[in-house]
PDB file of C-alpha atoms in Angstrom:
ATOM      1  CA  MET A   8      87.867  82.459  71.968  1.00 87.00           C
ATOM      2  CA  SER A   9      87.272  84.229  75.245  1.00 92.00           C
ATOM      3  CA  LEU A  10      90.062  86.140  77.004  1.00 96.00           C
ATOM      4  CA  PRO A  11      90.733  83.298  79.487  1.00 97.00           C
ATOM      5  CA  GLU A  12      90.932  80.830  76.595  1.00 97.00           C
ATOM      6  CA  VAL A  13      93.352  83.098  74.723  1.00 97.00           C
ATOM      7  CA  LYS A  14      95.584  83.427  77.783  1.00 98.00           C
ATOM      8  CA  LEU A  15      95.569  79.684  78.366  1.00 98.00           C
ATOM      9  CA  TRP A  16      96.231  78.939  74.682  1.00 98.00           C
ATOM     10  CA  ARG A  17      99.303  81.194  74.702  1.00 98.00           C
ATOM     11  CA  VAL A  18     100.808  78.801  77.248  1.00 98.00           C
ATOM     12  CA  LEU A  19      99.469  75.483  75.959  1.00 98.00           C
ATOM     13  CA  ARG A  20     100.547  76.123  72.361  1.00 97.00           C
ATOM     14  CA  GLN A  21     104.163  76.166  73.588  1.00 97.00           C
ATOM     15  CA  ARG A  22     103.840  72.412  74.318  1.00 97.00           C
ATOM     16  CA  PRO A  23     104.649  72.576  78.026  1.00 95.00           C
ATOM     17  CA  GLU A  24     106.553  69.507  79.199  1.00 94.00           C
ATOM     18  CA  GLY A  25     106.434  68.172  75.636  1.00 96.00           C
ATOM     19  CA  LEU A  26     102.657  67.701  75.574  1.00 97.00           C
ATOM     20  CA  LYS A  27     100.716  68.774  72.494  1.00 98.00           C
ATOM     21  CA  PHE A  28      97.403  70.516  73.044  1.00 98.00           C
ATOM     22  CA  ARG A  29      94.755  71.316  70.445  1.00 98.00           C
ATOM     23  CA  ARG A  30      92.229  74.110  70.742  1.00 98.00           C
ATOM     24  CA  GLN A  31      88.597  73.948  69.698  1.00 97.00           C
ATOM     25  CA  HIS A  32      88.990  70.227  69.051  1.00 96.00           C
ATOM     26  CA  PRO A  33      85.967  68.324  67.669  1.00 96.00           C
ATOM     27  CA  CYS A  34      85.043  65.295  69.799  1.00 93.00           C
ATOM     28  CA  GLY A  35      81.964  63.541  68.455  1.00 92.00           C
ATOM     29  CA  PRO A  36      79.004  65.909  68.745  1.00 94.00           C
ATOM     30  CA  TYR A  37      80.999  68.342  70.919  1.00 95.00           C
ATOM     31  CA  VAL A  38      83.915  70.738  70.612  1.00 95.00           C
ATOM     32  CA  ALA A  39      86.417  70.698  73.458  1.00 96.00           C
ATOM     33  CA  ASP A  40      87.997  74.017  74.407  1.00 96.00           C
ATOM     34  CA  PHE A  41      91.373  72.228  74.585  1.00 98.00           C
ATOM     35  CA  TYR A  42      92.422  68.614  74.149  1.00 98.00           C
ATOM     36  CA  CYS A  43      95.590  66.613  74.813  1.00 98.00           C
ATOM     37  CA  HIS A  44      95.454  63.341  72.881  1.00 97.00           C
ATOM     38  CA  GLU A  45      98.401  61.724  74.660  1.00 97.00           C
ATOM     39  CA  ALA A  46      96.719  62.223  78.048  1.00 98.00           C
ATOM     40  CA  ARG A  47      93.167  61.736  76.698  1.00 97.00           C
ATOM     41  CA  LEU A  48      92.380  64.971  78.529  1.00 98.00           C
ATOM     42  CA  VAL A  49      89.623  67.449  77.681  1.00 98.00           C
ATOM     43  CA  ILE A  50      90.020  70.902  79.213  1.00 98.00           C
ATOM     44  CA  GLU A  51      86.942  73.088  79.488  1.00 95.00           C
ATOM     45  CA  VAL A  52      87.126  76.745  80.481  1.00 96.00           C
ATOM     46  CA  ASP A  53      83.939  77.575  82.357  1.00 91.00           C
ATOM     47  CA  GLY A  54      82.743  81.163  82.315  1.00 81.00           C
ATOM     48  CA  GLU A  55      79.740  82.588  84.151  1.00 70.00           C
ATOM     49  CA  ALA A  56      77.322  81.214  81.552  1.00 62.00           C
ATOM     50  CA  HIS A  57      78.123  77.664  82.668  1.00 51.00           C
ATOM     51  CA  ASN A  58      76.229  78.292  85.911  1.00 55.00           C
ATOM     52  CA  ARG A  59      73.038  79.629  84.320  1.00 57.00           C
ATOM     53  CA  GLY A  60      69.897  78.010  83.004  1.00 60.00           C
ATOM     54  CA  ASN A  61      70.329  74.457  81.803  1.00 64.00           C
ATOM     55  CA  SER A  62      74.080  74.841  81.240  1.00 71.00           C
ATOM     56  CA  PRO A  63      75.019  72.706  84.258  1.00 78.00           C
ATOM     57  CA  GLN A  64      72.883  69.853  82.912  1.00 83.00           C
ATOM     58  CA  ARG A  65      74.367  70.217  79.423  1.00 87.00           C
ATOM     59  CA  ASP A  66      77.877  70.252  80.893  1.00 85.00           C
ATOM     60  CA  GLU A  67      77.091  67.070  82.812  1.00 90.00           C
ATOM     61  CA  GLN A  68      75.834  65.399  79.626  1.00 92.00           C
ATOM     62  CA  ARG A  69      79.019  66.438  77.803  1.00 92.00           C
ATOM     63  CA  ASP A  70      81.180  65.149  80.645  1.00 93.00           C
ATOM     64  CA  ASP A  71      79.290  61.845  80.646  1.00 94.00           C
ATOM     65  CA  TRP A  72      79.786  61.496  76.884  1.00 96.00           C
ATOM     66  CA  PHE A  73      83.521  62.231  77.169  1.00 96.00           C
ATOM     67  CA  SER A  74      83.860  59.774  80.063  1.00 95.00           C
ATOM     68  CA  ALA A  75      82.085  57.064  78.085  1.00 96.00           C
ATOM     69  CA  LYS A  76      84.747  57.535  75.400  1.00 96.00           C
ATOM     70  CA  GLY A  77      87.536  57.113  77.957  1.00 96.00           C
ATOM     71  CA  LEU A  78      88.371  60.812  78.182  1.00 97.00           C
ATOM     72  CA  THR A  79      88.967  62.762  81.366  1.00 97.00           C
ATOM     73  CA  VAL A  80      87.416  66.224  81.647  1.00 97.00           C
ATOM     74  CA  LEU A  81      89.117  68.983  83.594  1.00 97.00           C
ATOM     75  CA  ARG A  82      86.904  72.029  84.136  1.00 95.00           C
ATOM     76  CA  ILE A  83      88.642  75.256  85.061  1.00 96.00           C
ATOM     77  CA  PRO A  84      86.742  78.418  86.001  1.00 96.00           C
ATOM     78  CA  ALA A  85      87.594  81.293  83.661  1.00 96.00           C
ATOM     79  CA  VAL A  86      88.255  83.549  86.638  1.00 96.00           C
ATOM     80  CA  ALA A  87      90.918  81.111  87.891  1.00 97.00           C
ATOM     81  CA  ILE A  88      92.758  81.430  84.589  1.00 98.00           C
ATOM     82  CA  LEU A  89      92.542  85.212  84.672  1.00 97.00           C
ATOM     83  CA  ASN A  90      93.663  85.487  88.296  1.00 97.00           C
ATOM     84  CA  GLU A  91      96.080  82.561  88.635  1.00 97.00           C
ATOM     85  CA  LEU A  92      97.213  81.421  85.195  1.00 98.00           C
ATOM     86  CA  ASP A  93     100.353  79.668  86.470  1.00 97.00           C
ATOM     87  CA  ALA A  94      98.368  77.646  89.010  1.00 98.00           C
ATOM     88  CA  ALA A  95      95.800  76.693  86.353  1.00 98.00           C
ATOM     89  CA  VAL A  96      98.548  75.507  84.003  1.00 98.00           C
ATOM     90  CA  MET A  97     100.211  73.586  86.824  1.00 97.00           C
ATOM     91  CA  GLY A  98      96.909  71.832  87.530  1.00 97.00           C
ATOM     92  CA  ILE A  99      96.526  70.935  83.861  1.00 98.00           C
ATOM     93  CA  MET A 100     100.059  69.555  83.662  1.00 98.00           C
ATOM     94  CA  THR A 101      99.661  67.550  86.870  1.00 97.00           C
ATOM     95  CA  THR A 102      96.433  66.022  85.580  1.00 97.00           C
ATOM     96  CA  ALA A 103      97.858  65.331  82.110  1.00 97.00           C
ATOM     97  CA  LYS A 104     101.011  63.698  83.443  1.00 96.00           C
ATOM     98  CA  GLY A 105      98.954  61.635  85.871  1.00 95.00           C
ATOM     99  CA  GLN A 106      96.805  60.425  82.987  1.00 94.00           C
ATOM    100  CA  ILE A 107      99.829  59.169  81.065  1.00 92.00           C
ATOM    101  CA  GLY A 108     101.545  57.770  84.148  1.00 86.00           C
ATOM    102  CA  GLU A 109     104.314  60.356  84.441  1.00 64.00           C
ATOM    103  CA  ASP A 110     103.829  61.433  88.041  1.00 55.00           C
TER     104      ASP A 110
END
C-alpha cells in the first residue's frame, strides 16, 4: 500500500461511526483500494499515475463496471489524504452515511 493508503487505513480500520471497511477488496475483475459493504461504497486513492497515459480511461472503465454492479465510487487524490486526512475521512463518512440513508 502507498503512504496515503496506509494513513487512510489507520483510520478506516477503527470502524468510524460503526462502519466496516475492507482494504484491497476483490470486486469482480478489479481490486478496490477500500470497500464498505454496508454502503456499497468503493474508495479509490488516486496518485499521480492515475493522470498519466491510459490510466484515466482505465479508471473510467472500472468506475463504469462498479456502477453497473450498483456500487458507488469515491475517488480521493492521494495528496488530499496526505494534506487533509480529517477532511478526506469526513468526506468518506458523509458519502457512506448518505448511501445507507443515515444523513
